[in-house]
Amino acid sequence: MGATGVGAHFGQVASLLADEFTVVTYDRRGNGRSPRPEGWTETSAEEQADDATALLDALGLSPAAVFGTSGGAVFALCMLVRHPGAVRAAILHEPALFALFDDPDGARAIVKGLVAEGMQQGGLPGALEQFWRFVAGDASWEGLEPGLREQMLDSAGTYFGLERGRFDAYVPPDDVLAAIAVPVAVMVGESSRPIFVQASRRLAERLGVEVTRVAGAHAAYLDHAPELAEAMRPFLREVSHPPA
């Protein structure tokens, strides 16, 4: 998961795919049920990729097909570069690669303004609500399962205090992207914000793959879970059972 870092976002998709695949979700450090490590004051895409790789190793599931969305797609991309032996294949959904937006500074300014407004009106919970409404839509926020929303709000301090802005500059050089040898799918929602379409298309071009358009927008794993799971399934079958 990207912002809010809670694995429960993927509960529906995981349940749908578990009929055929072993599916693991997790709360990133300092988010949801994962505690904030003592003395942890900064993070990076590399640290997040290291965490995910360590989890796969601990479970004996490496190499695995990895799904990442938004900032989580940035971490999955970093895994491909930094820990290629841990990744069998990757699905990058709506990667929040600010460096590939048409106007990255403008996007940052919009988010910063909304967050400041929300913070003034309702502290960290208000700021997180404004942020989520912007990236995922009003209906997504209002439709959140109460338990998931509570975990998200409890993790707001991690996002605003340690994560926001820390991954914006991450994008591997073109030659490094072109050298990735495992299968990669880039997915973007049919009704997503243009910034995510821009980043997805430009990343796909650098990887030498086509963009797959899927139902929904930035939080398709919540509000279009069946469609997203079925879009993922053929790719997962192919990389799990490659032809002889």
JSON list of C-alpha atoms in Angstrom, two decimals, residues 7-128:
[
{"chain": "A", "resi": 7, "resn": "GLY", "atom": "CA", "xyz": [-2.81, -3.91, 4.21]},
{"chain": "A", "resi": 8, "resn": "ALA", "atom": "CA", "xyz": [-6.55, -4.13, 4.88]},
{"chain": "A", "resi": 9, "resn": "HIS", "atom": "CA", "xyz": [-7.10, -1.97, 1.81]},
{"chain": "A", "resi": 10, "resn": "PHE", "atom": "CA", "xyz": [-6.54, -5.15, -0.19]},
{"chain": "A", "resi": 11, "resn": "GLY", "atom": "CA", "xyz": [-8.89, -7.42, 1.76]},
{"chain": "A", "resi": 12, "resn": "GLN", "atom": "CA", "xyz": [-11.42, -7.77, -1.05]},
{"chain": "A", "resi": 13, "resn": "VAL", "atom": "CA", "xyz": [-8.87, -8.29, -3.82]},
{"chain": "A", "resi": 14, "resn": "ALA", "atom": "CA", "xyz": [-6.92, -10.76, -1.67]},
{"chain": "A", "resi": 15, "resn": "SER", "atom": "CA", "xyz": [-10.04, -12.81, -0.95]},
{"chain": "A", "resi": 16, "resn": "LEU", "atom": "CA", "xyz": [-10.96, -12.92, -4.63]},
{"chain": "A", "resi": 17, "resn": "LEU", "atom": "CA", "xyz": [-7.50, -14.08, -5.70]},
{"chain": "A", "resi": 18, "resn": "ALA", "atom": "CA", "xyz": [-6.93, -16.51, -2.83]},
{"chain": "A", "resi": 19, "resn": "ASP", "atom": "CA", "xyz": [-8.90, -19.21, -4.66]},
{"chain": "A", "resi": 20, "resn": "GLU", "atom": "CA", "xyz": [-5.91, -19.62, -6.98]},
{"chain": "A", "resi": 21, "resn": "PHE", "atom": "CA", "xyz": [-2.90, -17.92, -5.41]},
{"chain": "A", "resi": 22, "resn": "THR", "atom": "CA", "xyz": [-1.16, -17.51, -2.07]},
{"chain": "A", "resi": 23, "resn": "VAL", "atom": "CA", "xyz": [-1.81, -13.86, -1.20]},
{"chain": "A", "resi": 24, "resn": "VAL", "atom": "CA", "xyz": [0.01, -11.89, 1.49]},
{"chain": "A", "resi": 25, "resn": "THR", "atom": "CA", "xyz": [-0.86, -8.36, 2.60]},
{"chain": "A", "resi": 26, "resn": "TYR", "atom": "CA", "xyz": [0.96, -6.40, 5.28]},
{"chain": "A", "resi": 27, "resn": "ASP", "atom": "CA", "xyz": [0.92, -3.11, 7.17]},
{"chain": "A", "resi": 28, "resn": "ARG", "atom": "CA", "xyz": [4.00, -1.07, 6.34]},
{"chain": "A", "resi": 29, "resn": "ARG", "atom": "CA", "xyz": [6.20, 0.07, 9.24]},
{"chain": "A", "resi": 30, "resn": "GLY", "atom": "CA", "xyz": [4.50, 2.62, 11.45]},
{"chain": "A", "resi": 31, "resn": "ASN", "atom": "CA", "xyz": [1.12, 1.99, 9.79]},
{"chain": "A", "resi": 32, "resn": "GLY", "atom": "CA", "xyz": [-1.90, -0.01, 10.92]},
{"chain": "A", "resi": 33, "resn": "ARG", "atom": "CA", "xyz": [-0.82, -2.85, 13.21]},
{"chain": "A", "resi": 34, "resn": "SER", "atom": "CA", "xyz": [2.90, -2.41, 12.48]},
{"chain": "A", "resi": 35, "resn": "PRO", "atom": "CA", "xyz": [4.55, -0.34, 15.23]},
{"chain": "A", "resi": 36, "resn": "ARG", "atom": "CA", "xyz": [6.81, 2.61, 14.60]},
{"chain": "A", "resi": 37, "resn": "PRO", "atom": "CA", "xyz": [10.40, 1.45, 15.22]},
{"chain": "A", "resi": 38, "resn": "GLU", "atom": "CA", "xyz": [12.22, 3.17, 18.06]},
{"chain": "A", "resi": 39, "resn": "GLY", "atom": "CA", "xyz": [14.38, 6.00, 16.76]},
{"chain": "A", "resi": 40, "resn": "TRP", "atom": "CA", "xyz": [12.77, 5.91, 13.30]},
{"chain": "A", "resi": 41, "resn": "THR", "atom": "CA", "xyz": [12.85, 9.50, 12.04]},
{"chain": "A", "resi": 42, "resn": "GLU", "atom": "CA", "xyz": [13.06, 9.22, 8.25]},
{"chain": "A", "resi": 43, "resn": "THR", "atom": "CA", "xyz": [12.32, 6.78, 5.46]},
{"chain": "A", "resi": 44, "resn": "SER", "atom": "CA", "xyz": [12.91, 6.24, 1.77]},
{"chain": "A", "resi": 45, "resn": "ALA", "atom": "CA", "xyz": [11.72, 4.15, -1.15]},
{"chain": "A", "resi": 46, "resn": "GLU", "atom": "CA", "xyz": [14.78, 1.99, -0.59]},
{"chain": "A", "resi": 47, "resn": "GLU", "atom": "CA", "xyz": [13.89, 1.33, 3.05]},
{"chain": "A", "resi": 48, "resn": "GLN", "atom": "CA", "xyz": [10.32, 0.43, 2.13]},
{"chain": "A", "resi": 49, "resn": "ALA", "atom": "CA", "xyz": [11.58, -1.94, -0.59]},
{"chain": "A", "resi": 50, "resn": "ASP", "atom": "CA", "xyz": [13.96, -3.52, 1.92]},
{"chain": "A", "resi": 51, "resn": "ASP", "atom": "CA", "xyz": [11.08, -4.08, 4.35]},
{"chain": "A", "resi": 52, "resn": "ALA", "atom": "CA", "xyz": [8.93, -5.83, 1.75]},
{"chain": "A", "resi": 53, "resn": "THR", "atom": "CA", "xyz": [11.84, -7.99, 0.65]},
{"chain": "A", "resi": 54, "resn": "ALA", "atom": "CA", "xyz": [12.65, -8.95, 4.24]},
{"chain": "A", "resi": 55, "resn": "LEU", "atom": "CA", "xyz": [9.03, -9.99, 4.77]},
{"chain": "A", "resi": 56, "resn": "LEU", "atom": "CA", "xyz": [9.06, -12.23, 1.70]},
{"chain": "A", "resi": 57, "resn": "ASP", "atom": "CA", "xyz": [12.32, -13.78, 2.84]},
{"chain": "A", "resi": 58, "resn": "ALA", "atom": "CA", "xyz": [10.97, -14.38, 6.35]},
{"chain": "A", "resi": 59, "resn": "LEU", "atom": "CA", "xyz": [7.90, -16.11, 4.92]},
{"chain": "A", "resi": 60, "resn": "GLY", "atom": "CA", "xyz": [9.92, -18.18, 2.47]},
{"chain": "A", "resi": 61, "resn": "LEU", "atom": "CA", "xyz": [7.95, -16.76, -0.46]},
{"chain": "A", "resi": 62, "resn": "SER", "atom": "CA", "xyz": [10.70, -15.11, -2.45]},
{"chain": "A", "resi": 63, "resn": "PRO", "atom": "CA", "xyz": [10.60, -14.61, -5.42]},
{"chain": "A", "resi": 64, "resn": "ALA", "atom": "CA", "xyz": [7.00, -13.41, -5.52]},
{"chain": "A", "resi": 65, "resn": "ALA", "atom": "CA", "xyz": [4.71, -11.47, -7.81]},
{"chain": "A", "resi": 66, "resn": "VAL", "atom": "CA", "xyz": [4.37, -8.06, -6.16]},
{"chain": "A", "resi": 67, "resn": "PHE", "atom": "CA", "xyz": [1.43, -5.64, -6.42]},
{"chain": "A", "resi": 68, "resn": "GLY", "atom": "CA", "xyz": [1.93, -2.02, -5.44]},
{"chain": "A", "resi": 69, "resn": "THR", "atom": "CA", "xyz": [-0.43, 0.91, -5.75]},
{"chain": "A", "resi": 70, "resn": "SER", "atom": "CA", "xyz": [0.31, 4.65, -5.69]},
{"chain": "A", "resi": 71, "resn": "GLY", "atom": "CA", "xyz": [3.35, 5.11, -3.43]},
{"chain": "A", "resi": 72, "resn": "GLY", "atom": "CA", "xyz": [3.33, 1.34, -3.02]},
{"chain": "A", "resi": 73, "resn": "ALA", "atom": "CA", "xyz": [3.97, 1.04, -6.76]},
{"chain": "A", "resi": 74, "resn": "VAL", "atom": "CA", "xyz": [7.06, 3.20, -6.21]},
{"chain": "A", "resi": 75, "resn": "PHE", "atom": "CA", "xyz": [8.26, 0.75, -3.55]},
{"chain": "A", "resi": 76, "resn": "ALA", "atom": "CA", "xyz": [7.54, -2.23, -5.81]},
{"chain": "A", "resi": 77, "resn": "LEU", "atom": "CA", "xyz": [9.49, -0.55, -8.60]},
{"chain": "A", "resi": 78, "resn": "CYS", "atom": "CA", "xyz": [12.36, 0.00, -6.18]},
{"chain": "A", "resi": 79, "resn": "MET", "atom": "CA", "xyz": [12.23, -3.71, -5.30]},
{"chain": "A", "resi": 80, "resn": "LEU", "atom": "CA", "xyz": [12.64, -4.56, -8.98]},
{"chain": "A", "resi": 81, "resn": "VAL", "atom": "CA", "xyz": [15.80, -2.48, -9.12]},
{"chain": "A", "resi": 82, "resn": "ARG", "atom": "CA", "xyz": [17.23, -3.08, -5.65]},
{"chain": "A", "resi": 83, "resn": "HIS", "atom": "CA", "xyz": [16.15, -6.68, -4.97]},
{"chain": "A", "resi": 84, "resn": "PRO", "atom": "CA", "xyz": [15.59, -8.31, -8.36]},
{"chain": "A", "resi": 85, "resn": "GLY", "atom": "CA", "xyz": [15.97, -11.80, -6.92]},
{"chain": "A", "resi": 86, "resn": "ALA", "atom": "CA", "xyz": [12.94, -11.26, -4.68]},
{"chain": "A", "resi": 87, "resn": "VAL", "atom": "CA", "xyz": [10.52, -10.33, -7.46]},
{"chain": "A", "resi": 88, "resn": "ARG", "atom": "CA", "xyz": [9.14, -12.84, -9.95]},
{"chain": "A", "resi": 89, "resn": "ALA", "atom": "CA", "xyz": [6.95, -10.17, -11.56]},
{"chain": "A", "resi": 90, "resn": "ALA", "atom": "CA", "xyz": [5.27, -6.88, -10.60]},
{"chain": "A", "resi": 91, "resn": "ILE", "atom": "CA", "xyz": [1.98, -5.09, -11.09]},
{"chain": "A", "resi": 92, "resn": "LEU", "atom": "CA", "xyz": [2.38, -1.33, -10.70]},
{"chain": "A", "resi": 93, "resn": "HIS", "atom": "CA", "xyz": [-1.02, 0.31, -10.20]},
{"chain": "A", "resi": 94, "resn": "GLU", "atom": "CA", "xyz": [-1.23, 4.09, -10.55]},
{"chain": "A", "resi": 95, "resn": "PRO", "atom": "CA", "xyz": [2.42, 4.77, -9.59]},
{"chain": "A", "resi": 96, "resn": "ALA", "atom": "CA", "xyz": [2.81, 8.07, -7.73]},
{"chain": "A", "resi": 97, "resn": "LEU", "atom": "CA", "xyz": [6.01, 8.99, -9.54]},
{"chain": "A", "resi": 98, "resn": "PHE", "atom": "CA", "xyz": [5.89, 12.77, -9.17]},
{"chain": "A", "resi": 99, "resn": "ALA", "atom": "CA", "xyz": [8.91, 13.19, -11.43]},
{"chain": "A", "resi": 100, "resn": "LEU", "atom": "CA", "xyz": [6.81, 11.85, -14.34]},
{"chain": "A", "resi": 101, "resn": "PHE", "atom": "CA", "xyz": [3.88, 14.26, -13.86]},
{"chain": "A", "resi": 102, "resn": "ASP", "atom": "CA", "xyz": [3.49, 17.12, -16.35]},
{"chain": "A", "resi": 103, "resn": "ASP", "atom": "CA", "xyz": [3.62, 19.62, -13.49]},
{"chain": "A", "resi": 104, "resn": "PRO", "atom": "CA", "xyz": [5.02, 17.97, -10.36]},
{"chain": "A", "resi": 105, "resn": "ASP", "atom": "CA", "xyz": [5.35, 21.25, -8.47]},
{"chain": "A", "resi": 106, "resn": "GLY", "atom": "CA", "xyz": [1.75, 22.11, -9.24]},
{"chain": "A", "resi": 107, "resn": "ALA", "atom": "CA", "xyz": [0.56, 18.73, -8.01]},
{"chain": "A", "resi": 108, "resn": "ARG", "atom": "CA", "xyz": [2.54, 19.16, -4.79]},
{"chain": "A", "resi": 109, "resn": "ALA", "atom": "CA", "xyz": [1.08, 22.63, -4.28]},
{"chain": "A", "resi": 110, "resn": "ILE", "atom": "CA", "xyz": [-2.49, 21.38, -4.69]},
{"chain": "A", "resi": 111, "resn": "VAL", "atom": "CA", "xyz": [-1.99, 18.56, -2.21]},
{"chain": "A", "resi": 112, "resn": "LYS", "atom": "CA", "xyz": [-0.16, 20.84, 0.21]},
{"chain": "A", "resi": 113, "resn": "GLY", "atom": "CA", "xyz": [-3.02, 23.35, 0.13]},
{"chain": "A", "resi": 114, "resn": "LEU", "atom": "CA", "xyz": [-5.69, 20.71, 0.69]},
{"chain": "A", "resi": 115, "resn": "VAL", "atom": "CA", "xyz": [-3.73, 19.14, 3.53]},
{"chain": "A", "resi": 116, "resn": "ALA", "atom": "CA", "xyz": [-3.20, 22.53, 5.19]},
{"chain": "A", "resi": 117, "resn": "GLU", "atom": "CA", "xyz": [-6.91, 23.30, 4.93]},
{"chain": "A", "resi": 118, "resn": "GLY", "atom": "CA", "xyz": [-7.82, 19.91, 6.39]},
{"chain": "A", "resi": 119, "resn": "MET", "atom": "CA", "xyz": [-5.26, 20.28, 9.17]},
{"chain": "A", "resi": 120, "resn": "GLN", "atom": "CA", "xyz": [-6.69, 23.65, 10.13]},
{"chain": "A", "resi": 121, "resn": "GLN", "atom": "CA", "xyz": [-10.21, 22.31, 10.21]},
{"chain": "A", "resi": 122, "resn": "GLY", "atom": "CA", "xyz": [-9.63, 18.94, 11.84]},
{"chain": "A", "resi": 123, "resn": "GLY", "atom": "CA", "xyz": [-6.00, 18.23, 12.66]},
{"chain": "A", "resi": 124, "resn": "LEU", "atom": "CA", "xyz": [-4.38, 15.08, 11.31]},
{"chain": "A", "resi": 125, "resn": "PRO", "atom": "CA", "xyz": [-7.71, 13.30, 10.69]},
{"chain": "A", "resi": 126, "resn": "GLY", "atom": "CA", "xyz": [-9.00, 16.29, 8.72]},
{"chain": "A", "resi": 127, "resn": "ALA", "atom": "CA", "xyz": [-5.80, 16.48, 6.71]},
{"chain": "A", "resi": 128, "resn": "LEU", "atom": "CA", "xyz": [-5.93, 12.80, 5.84]}
]
